[in-house]
């Protein structure tokens, strides 16, 4: 070896978007999820000089853990569209070396994928009408 360290790679921070359903720790779980999503950008900046790409993925699917906490109508929709077996496709999409996406957060909802964008606004207080 020449003494130089070759570093490159992909990091997918898998965070739990629905893992707090029905539990006492829901607020803490939600905060950790937001932390994971927002920290992907900072970690991507640190990894960039080393060709390390960092993204976060928030999977949503009908699993044994979520099944007991959703209503029947919700369960039917989740069963049809939110197979947990499809979530890994998002991580697989982020893995190849020719994919240069970094610093982003994605929701992997079964076979559907969306980019998560968090922003702070002044908000709204008042009547919608």
CSV table of N, CA and C in Angstrom, one decimal:
chain,number,residue,atom,x,y,z
A,1,UNK,N,0.8,-1.2,0.0
A,1,UNK,CA,0.0,0.0,0.0
A,1,UNK,C,0.9,1.2,0.0
A,2,UNK,N,0.4,2.3,-0.6
A,2,UNK,CA,1.2,3.5,-0.8
A,2,UNK,C,1.0,4.5,0.4
A,3,UNK,N,0.2,4.1,1.4
A,3,UNK,CA,0.0,5.0,2.5
A,3,UNK,C,-1.2,5.9,2.4
A,4,UNK,N,-1.8,5.9,1.2
A,4,UNK,CA,-3.0,6.7,1.0
A,4,UNK,C,-4.2,5.8,1.3
A,5,UNK,N,-5.2,6.4,1.9
A,5,UNK,CA,-6.4,5.7,2.2
A,5,UNK,C,-7.5,6.1,1.2
A,6,UNK,N,-8.0,5.1,0.6
A,6,UNK,CA,-9.1,5.3,-0.4
A,6,UNK,C,-10.4,5.1,0.4
A,7,UNK,N,-11.2,6.1,0.3
A,7,UNK,CA,-12.5,6.1,1.0
A,7,UNK,C,-13.6,6.5,0.1
A,8,UNK,N,-14.6,5.7,0.0
A,8,UNK,CA,-15.8,6.1,-0.7
A,8,UNK,C,-16.9,5.1,-0.2
A,9,UNK,N,-18.1,5.5,-0.4
A,9,UNK,CA,-19.1,4.6,0.0
A,9,UNK,C,-20.5,5.4,0.1
A,10,UNK,N,-21.4,4.6,0.5
A,10,UNK,CA,-22.8,5.1,0.7
A,10,UNK,C,-23.3,4.8,2.1
A,11,UNK,N,-24.0,5.8,2.7
A,11,UNK,CA,-24.6,5.6,4.0
A,11,UNK,C,-26.1,5.9,3.8
A,12,UNK,N,-26.9,4.9,4.2
A,12,UNK,CA,-28.3,5.2,4.3
A,12,UNK,C,-28.8,5.1,5.7
A,13,UNK,N,-29.2,6.2,6.3
A,13,UNK,CA,-29.7,6.2,7.6
A,13,UNK,C,-31.1,5.8,7.6
A,14,UNK,N,-31.4,4.7,8.1
A,14,UNK,CA,-32.8,4.2,8.1
A,14,UNK,C,-33.5,4.6,9.4
A,15,UNK,N,-34.5,5.4,9.3
A,15,UNK,CA,-35.1,6.0,10.4
A,15,UNK,C,-36.5,5.5,10.5
A,16,UNK,N,-37.1,5.4,11.6
A,16,UNK,CA,-38.5,4.9,11.8
A,16,UNK,C,-39.6,5.9,11.8
A,17,UNK,N,-40.3,6.0,10.7
A,17,UNK,CA,-41.3,7.0,10.6
A,17,UNK,C,-42.5,6.6,11.4
A,18,UNK,N,-42.8,5.3,11.5
A,18,UNK,CA,-44.0,4.9,12.2
A,18,UNK,C,-43.8,4.0,13.3
A,19,UNK,N,-42.5,3.9,13.8
A,19,UNK,CA,-42.2,2.9,14.8
A,19,UNK,C,-42.7,3.3,16.2
A,20,UNK,N,-43.2,4.5,16.3
A,20,UNK,CA,-43.7,4.9,17.6
A,20,UNK,C,-45.2,4.8,17.8
A,21,UNK,N,-45.9,4.2,16.8
A,21,UNK,CA,-47.3,4.1,16.8
A,21,UNK,C,-47.8,3.4,18.1
A,22,UNK,N,-48.7,4.0,18.8
A,22,UNK,CA,-49.3,3.4,20.0
A,22,UNK,C,-48.4,3.2,21.2
A,23,UNK,N,-47.2,3.8,21.2
A,23,UNK,CA,-46.3,3.6,22.3
A,23,UNK,C,-46.2,4.9,23.1
A,24,UNK,N,-45.7,4.8,24.3
A,24,UNK,CA,-45.5,6.0,25.1
A,24,UNK,C,-44.4,6.9,24.7
A,25,UNK,N,-43.5,6.4,23.9
A,25,UNK,CA,-42.4,7.1,23.4
A,25,UNK,C,-42.6,7.8,22.1
A,26,UNK,N,-43.8,8.0,21.7
A,26,UNK,CA,-44.1,8.6,20.3
A,26,UNK,C,-43.4,9.9,20.1
A,27,UNK,N,-43.4,10.8,21.1
A,27,UNK,CA,-42.8,12.1,20.9
A,27,UNK,C,-41.3,12.0,20.8
A,28,UNK,N,-40.7,11.1,21.6
A,28,UNK,CA,-39.2,10.9,21.4
A,28,UNK,C,-38.9,10.3,20.1
A,29,UNK,N,-39.7,9.3,19.7
A,29,UNK,CA,-39.4,8.7,18.4
A,29,UNK,C,-39.6,9.7,17.2
A,30,UNK,N,-40.6,10.5,17.3
A,30,UNK,CA,-40.8,11.5,16.3
A,30,UNK,C,-39.6,12.5,16.2
A,31,UNK,N,-39.1,12.9,17.4
A,31,UNK,CA,-37.9,13.8,17.4
A,31,UNK,C,-36.7,13.1,16.9
A,32,UNK,N,-36.5,11.9,17.2
A,32,UNK,CA,-35.3,11.1,16.6
A,32,UNK,C,-35.4,11.0,15.1
A,33,UNK,N,-36.6,10.8,14.6
A,33,UNK,CA,-36.8,10.7,13.2
A,33,UNK,C,-36.5,12.0,12.5
A,34,UNK,N,-36.9,13.1,13.1
A,34,UNK,CA,-36.6,14.4,12.5
A,34,UNK,C,-35.1,14.7,12.6
A,35,UNK,N,-34.5,14.3,13.7
A,35,UNK,CA,-33.0,14.4,13.8
A,35,UNK,C,-32.3,13.7,12.7
A,36,UNK,N,-32.7,12.4,12.5
A,36,UNK,CA,-32.1,11.6,11.5
A,36,UNK,C,-32.2,12.2,10.1
A,37,UNK,N,-33.4,12.7,9.8
A,37,UNK,CA,-33.7,13.3,8.5
A,37,UNK,C,-32.9,14.6,8.3
A,38,UNK,N,-32.8,15.5,9.3
A,38,UNK,CA,-32.1,16.7,9.1
A,38,UNK,C,-30.6,16.5,9.2
A,39,UNK,N,-30.1,15.5,10.0
A,39,UNK,CA,-28.7,15.3,10.1
A,39,UNK,C,-28.0,14.7,8.9
A,40,UNK,N,-28.8,14.1,8.0
A,40,UNK,CA,-28.3,13.6,6.7
A,40,UNK,C,-27.5,14.6,6.0
A,41,UNK,N,-28.0,15.8,5.9
A,41,UNK,CA,-27.4,16.9,5.2
A,41,UNK,C,-26.0,17.2,5.8
A,42,UNK,N,-25.9,17.4,7.1
A,42,UNK,CA,-24.7,17.7,7.8
A,42,UNK,C,-23.7,16.5,7.6
A,43,UNK,N,-24.1,15.3,7.7
A,43,UNK,CA,-23.2,14.2,7.5
A,43,UNK,C,-22.8,14.1,6.1
A,44,UNK,N,-23.6,14.5,5.1
A,44,UNK,CA,-23.2,14.5,3.7
A,44,UNK,C,-22.1,15.5,3.5
A,45,UNK,N,-22.2,16.6,4.1
A,45,UNK,CA,-21.1,17.6,4.0
A,45,UNK,C,-19.8,17.1,4.5
A,46,UNK,N,-19.8,16.4,5.6
A,46,UNK,CA,-18.6,15.8,6.2
A,46,UNK,C,-18.1,14.7,5.3
A,47,UNK,N,-18.9,14.0,4.7
A,47,UNK,CA,-18.5,12.8,3.9
A,47,UNK,C,-18.0,13.2,2.5
A,48,UNK,N,-18.4,14.3,2.0
A,48,UNK,CA,-18.1,14.7,0.6
A,48,UNK,C,-16.7,14.7,0.3
A,49,UNK,N,-15.8,15.2,1.1
A,49,UNK,CA,-14.3,15.1,0.8
A,49,UNK,C,-13.8,13.7,0.6
A,50,UNK,N,-14.5,12.7,1.2
A,50,UNK,CA,-14.1,11.4,1.2
A,50,UNK,C,-14.9,10.5,0.2
A,51,UNK,N,-15.7,11.2,-0.6
A,51,UNK,CA,-16.6,10.6,-1.6
A,51,UNK,C,-17.6,9.6,-0.9
A,52,UNK,N,-18.1,10.0,0.3
A,52,UNK,CA,-19.1,9.2,1.0
A,52,UNK,C,-20.4,10.0,0.9
A,53,UNK,N,-21.4,9.3,0.4
A,53,UNK,CA,-22.7,9.9,0.2
A,53,UNK,C,-23.6,9.5,1.3
A,54,UNK,N,-24.4,10.4,1.9
A,54,UNK,CA,-25.2,10.1,3.0
A,54,UNK,C,-26.6,10.6,2.7
A,55,UNK,N,-27.6,9.7,2.9
A,55,UNK,CA,-29.0,10.0,2.8
A,55,UNK,C,-29.8,9.3,3.9
A,56,UNK,N,-31.0,9.7,4.1
A,56,UNK,CA,-31.8,9.0,5.1
A,56,UNK,C,-33.1,8.5,4.5
A,57,UNK,N,-33.5,7.4,4.9
A,57,UNK,CA,-34.7,6.8,4.4
A,57,UNK,C,-35.7,6.5,5.6
A,58,UNK,N,-36.9,7.0,5.4
A,58,UNK,CA,-38.0,6.7,6.4
A,58,UNK,C,-38.9,5.7,5.9
A,59,UNK,N,-38.8,4.5,6.2
A,59,UNK,CA,-39.7,3.4,5.7
A,59,UNK,C,-41.1,3.4,6.3
A,60,UNK,N,-42.1,3.2,5.5
A,60,UNK,CA,-43.4,3.0,6.0
A,60,UNK,C,-44.0,1.8,5.4
A,61,UNK,N,-44.5,0.9,6.2
A,61,UNK,CA,-45.1,-0.3,5.7
A,61,UNK,C,-46.0,-1.0,6.7
A,62,UNK,N,-46.8,-1.9,6.2
A,62,UNK,CA,-47.7,-2.7,7.1
A,62,UNK,C,-46.8,-3.8,7.7
A,63,UNK,N,-46.4,-3.7,8.9
A,63,UNK,CA,-45.6,-4.8,9.5
A,63,UNK,C,-46.3,-5.3,10.7
A,64,UNK,N,-45.8,-6.3,11.3
A,64,UNK,CA,-46.4,-6.8,12.5
A,64,UNK,C,-46.5,-5.8,13.6
A,65,UNK,N,-45.5,-4.9,13.7
A,65,UNK,CA,-45.5,-3.9,14.7
A,65,UNK,C,-46.5,-2.8,14.5
A,66,UNK,N,-46.8,-2.5,13.2
A,66,UNK,CA,-47.8,-1.4,12.9
A,66,UNK,C,-49.2,-2.0,12.8
A,67,UNK,N,-49.4,-3.2,12.5
A,67,UNK,CA,-50.7,-3.8,12.2
A,67,UNK,C,-51.7,-3.6,13.3
A,68,UNK,N,-51.2,-3.8,14.6
A,68,UNK,CA,-52.1,-3.7,15.7
A,68,UNK,C,-52.5,-2.3,16.0
A,69,UNK,N,-51.9,-1.3,15.5
A,69,UNK,CA,-52.2,0.1,15.8
A,69,UNK,C,-52.9,0.9,14.8
A,70,UNK,N,-53.4,0.2,13.7
A,70,UNK,CA,-54.1,1.0,12.6
A,70,UNK,C,-55.5,0.4,12.5
A,71,UNK,N,-56.4,1.3,12.1
A,71,UNK,CA,-57.8,0.9,11.9
A,71,UNK,C,-58.0,0.0,10.7
A,72,UNK,N,-59.1,-0.7,10.7
A,72,UNK,CA,-59.3,-1.6,9.6
A,72,UNK,C,-59.2,-1.0,8.2
A,73,UNK,N,-59.8,0.2,8.0
A,73,UNK,CA,-59.8,0.8,6.7
A,73,UNK,C,-58.4,1.2,6.3
A,74,UNK,N,-57.6,1.7,7.3
A,74,UNK,CA,-56.2,2.0,7.1
A,74,UNK,C,-55.4,0.8,6.8
A,75,UNK,N,-55.7,-0.3,7.5
A,75,UNK,CA,-55.0,-1.5,7.3
A,75,UNK,C,-55.2,-2.1,5.9
A,76,UNK,N,-56.4,-1.9,5.4
A,76,UNK,CA,-56.7,-2.4,4.0
A,76,UNK,C,-55.9,-1.6,3.0
A,77,UNK,N,-55.8,-0.3,3.1
A,77,UNK,CA,-54.9,0.5,2.2
A,77,UNK,C,-53.5,0.2,2.3
A,78,UNK,N,-53.0,0.0,3.6
A,78,UNK,CA,-51.6,-0.3,3.8
A,78,UNK,C,-51.3,-1.7,3.3
A,79,UNK,N,-52.2,-2.6,3.4
A,79,UNK,CA,-52.0,-4.0,2.9
A,79,UNK,C,-51.8,-4.0,1.4
A,80,UNK,N,-52.6,-3.1,0.7
A,80,UNK,CA,-52.6,-3.1,-0.7
A,80,UNK,C,-51.4,-2.3,-1.3
A,81,UNK,N,-51.0,-1.2,-0.7
A,81,UNK,CA,-50.0,-0.3,-1.2
A,81,UNK,C,-48.7,-0.3,-0.5
A,82,UNK,N,-48.6,-0.7,0.8
A,82,UNK,CA,-47.5,-0.4,1.6
A,82,UNK,C,-46.8,-1.7,2.1
A,83,UNK,N,-46.5,-2.5,1.2
A,83,UNK,CA,-45.8,-3.8,1.5
A,83,UNK,C,-44.4,-3.4,2.1
A,84,UNK,N,-44.0,-3.9,3.3
A,84,UNK,CA,-42.7,-3.6,3.8
A,84,UNK,C,-41.6,-4.2,2.9
A,85,UNK,N,-41.9,-5.2,2.1
A,85,UNK,CA,-40.9,-5.8,1.2
A,85,UNK,C,-40.4,-4.9,0.1
A,86,UNK,N,-41.1,-3.8,-0.1
A,86,UNK,CA,-40.8,-2.9,-1.2
A,86,UNK,C,-39.8,-1.8,-0.8
A,87,UNK,N,-39.7,-1.6,0.5
A,87,UNK,CA,-38.9,-0.5,1.1
A,87,UNK,C,-37.4,-0.6,0.7
A,88,UNK,N,-36.9,-1.8,0.7
A,88,UNK,CA,-35.5,-1.9,0.4
A,88,UNK,C,-35.1,-1.5,-1.0
A,89,UNK,N,-36.1,-1.4,-1.9
A,89,UNK,CA,-35.8,-0.9,-3.3
A,89,UNK,C,-35.3,0.5,-3.3
A,90,UNK,N,-35.8,1.3,-2.3
A,90,UNK,CA,-35.3,2.7,-2.2
A,90,UNK,C,-33.8,2.7,-1.8
A,91,UNK,N,-33.4,1.9,-0.8
A,91,UNK,CA,-32.1,1.8,-0.4
A,91,UNK,C,-31.2,1.3,-1.5
A,92,UNK,N,-31.7,0.3,-2.3
A,92,UNK,CA,-31.0,-0.3,-3.4
A,92,UNK,C,-30.7,0.8,-4.5
A,93,UNK,N,-31.7,1.7,-4.7
A,93,UNK,CA,-31.6,2.8,-5.6
A,93,UNK,C,-30.5,3.7,-5.2
A,94,UNK,N,-30.3,3.9,-4.0
A,94,UNK,CA,-29.2,4.9,-3.5
A,94,UNK,C,-27.8,4.3,-3.5
A,95,UNK,N,-27.7,3.0,-3.6
A,95,UNK,CA,-26.4,2.3,-3.4
A,95,UNK,C,-25.4,2.4,-4.6
A,96,UNK,N,-25.9,2.4,-5.9
A,96,UNK,CA,-24.9,2.3,-7.0
A,96,UNK,C,-23.9,3.5,-7.0
A,97,UNK,N,-22.7,3.3,-7.5
A,97,UNK,CA,-21.7,4.3,-7.5
A,97,UNK,C,-22.1,5.5,-8.5
A,98,UNK,N,-22.9,5.2,-9.5
A,98,UNK,CA,-23.3,6.2,-10.4
A,98,UNK,C,-24.4,7.1,-9.9
A,99,UNK,N,-25.0,6.8,-8.8
A,99,UNK,CA,-26.1,7.6,-8.1
A,99,UNK,C,-25.4,8.6,-7.2
A,100,UNK,N,-25.5,9.9,-7.5
A,100,UNK,CA,-24.7,10.9,-6.8
A,100,UNK,C,-25.6,11.7,-5.8
A,101,UNK,N,-26.8,11.1,-5.5
A,101,UNK,CA,-27.7,11.8,-4.6
A,101,UNK,C,-27.1,11.8,-3.2
A,102,UNK,N,-27.1,12.9,-2.5
A,102,UNK,CA,-26.5,12.9,-1.2
A,102,UNK,C,-27.2,14.1,-0.4
A,103,UNK,N,-27.3,13.9,0.9
A,103,UNK,CA,-27.8,14.9,1.8
A,103,UNK,C,-29.4,15.0,1.8
A,104,UNK,N,-30.0,14.0,1.2
A,104,UNK,CA,-31.5,14.0,1.1
A,104,UNK,C,-32.1,13.0,2.0
A,105,UNK,N,-33.4,13.2,2.2
A,105,UNK,CA,-34.2,12.3,3.0
A,105,UNK,C,-35.4,11.8,2.1
A,106,UNK,N,-35.6,10.6,2.2
A,106,UNK,CA,-36.7,10.0,1.4
A,106,UNK,C,-37.7,9.2,2.3
A,107,UNK,N,-38.9,9.2,1.9
A,107,UNK,CA,-39.9,8.4,2.6
A,107,UNK,C,-40.1,7.2,1.6
A,108,UNK,N,-40.0,6.0,2.1
A,108,UNK,CA,-40.2,4.8,1.3
A,108,UNK,C,-41.5,4.2,1.8
A,109,UNK,N,-42.6,4.5,1.1
A,109,UNK,CA,-43.9,4.1,1.5
A,109,UNK,C,-44.3,2.9,0.5
A,110,UNK,N,-43.9,1.7,0.9
A,110,UNK,CA,-44.2,0.6,0.0
A,110,UNK,C,-43.4,0.8,-1.3
A,111,UNK,N,-44.2,0.8,-2.4
A,111,UNK,CA,-43.5,1.0,-3.7
A,111,UNK,C,-43.4,2.4,-4.1
A,112,UNK,N,-43.9,3.3,-3.3
A,112,UNK,CA,-43.9,4.8,-3.5
A,112,UNK,C,-42.7,5.4,-2.8
A,113,UNK,N,-42.0,6.3,-3.5
A,113,UNK,CA,-40.9,7.0,-2.9
A,113,UNK,C,-41.1,8.5,-3.1
A,114,UNK,N,-40.8,9.3,-2.0
A,114,UNK,CA,-40.9,10.7,-2.1
A,114,UNK,C,-39.8,11.4,-1.3
A,115,UNK,N,-39.3,12.5,-1.8
A,115,UNK,CA,-38.3,13.2,-1.1
A,115,UNK,C,-38.9,14.0,0.0
A,116,UNK,N,-38.3,14.0,1.2
A,116,UNK,CA,-38.8,14.8,2.3
A,116,UNK,C,-38.1,16.1,2.4
A,117,UNK,N,-38.9,17.2,2.5
A,117,UNK,CA,-38.3,18.5,2.6
A,117,UNK,C,-38.9,19.1,3.9
A,118,UNK,N,-38.0,19.5,4.8
A,118,UNK,CA,-38.4,20.1,6.0
A,118,UNK,C,-38.1,21.6,5.9
A,119,UNK,N,-39.1,22.4,6.3
A,119,UNK,CA,-38.9,23.9,6.3
A,119,UNK,C,-39.6,24.5,7.5
A,120,UNK,N,-39.1,25.6,8.0
A,120,UNK,CA,-39.8,26.3,9.1
A,120,UNK,C,-40.5,27.6,8.5
A,121,UNK,N,-41.7,27.7,8.9
A,121,UNK,CA,-42.5,28.9,8.4
A,121,UNK,C,-43.0,29.7,9.7
A,122,UNK,N,-43.6,30.8,9.4
A,122,UNK,CA,-44.2,31.6,10.5
A,122,UNK,C,-45.4,30.9,11.0
A,123,UNK,N,-46.0,30.0,10.2
A,123,UNK,CA,-47.2,29.3,10.5
A,123,UNK,C,-48.5,30.2,10.3
A,124,UNK,N,-49.6,29.7,10.8
A,124,UNK,CA,-50.9,30.3,10.5
A,124,UNK,C,-51.7,30.2,11.8
A,125,UNK,N,-52.4,31.2,12.2
A,125,UNK,CA,-53.3,31.1,13.3
A,125,UNK,C,-54.5,32.0,12.8
A,126,UNK,N,-55.6,31.3,12.7
A,126,UNK,CA,-56.8,32.1,12.3
A,126,UNK,C,-57.8,31.2,11.6
A,127,UNK,N,-58.8,31.8,11.0
A,127,UNK,CA,-59.9,31.1,10.3
A,127,UNK,C,-59.5,30.8,8.9
A,128,UNK,N,-59.8,29.6,8.4
A,128,UNK,CA,-59.5,29.3,7.0
A,128,UNK,C,-60.5,29.9,6.1
A,129,UNK,N,-61.7,30.4,6.6
A,129,UNK,CA,-62.7,31.0,5.7
A,129,UNK,C,-62.7,32.4,5.7
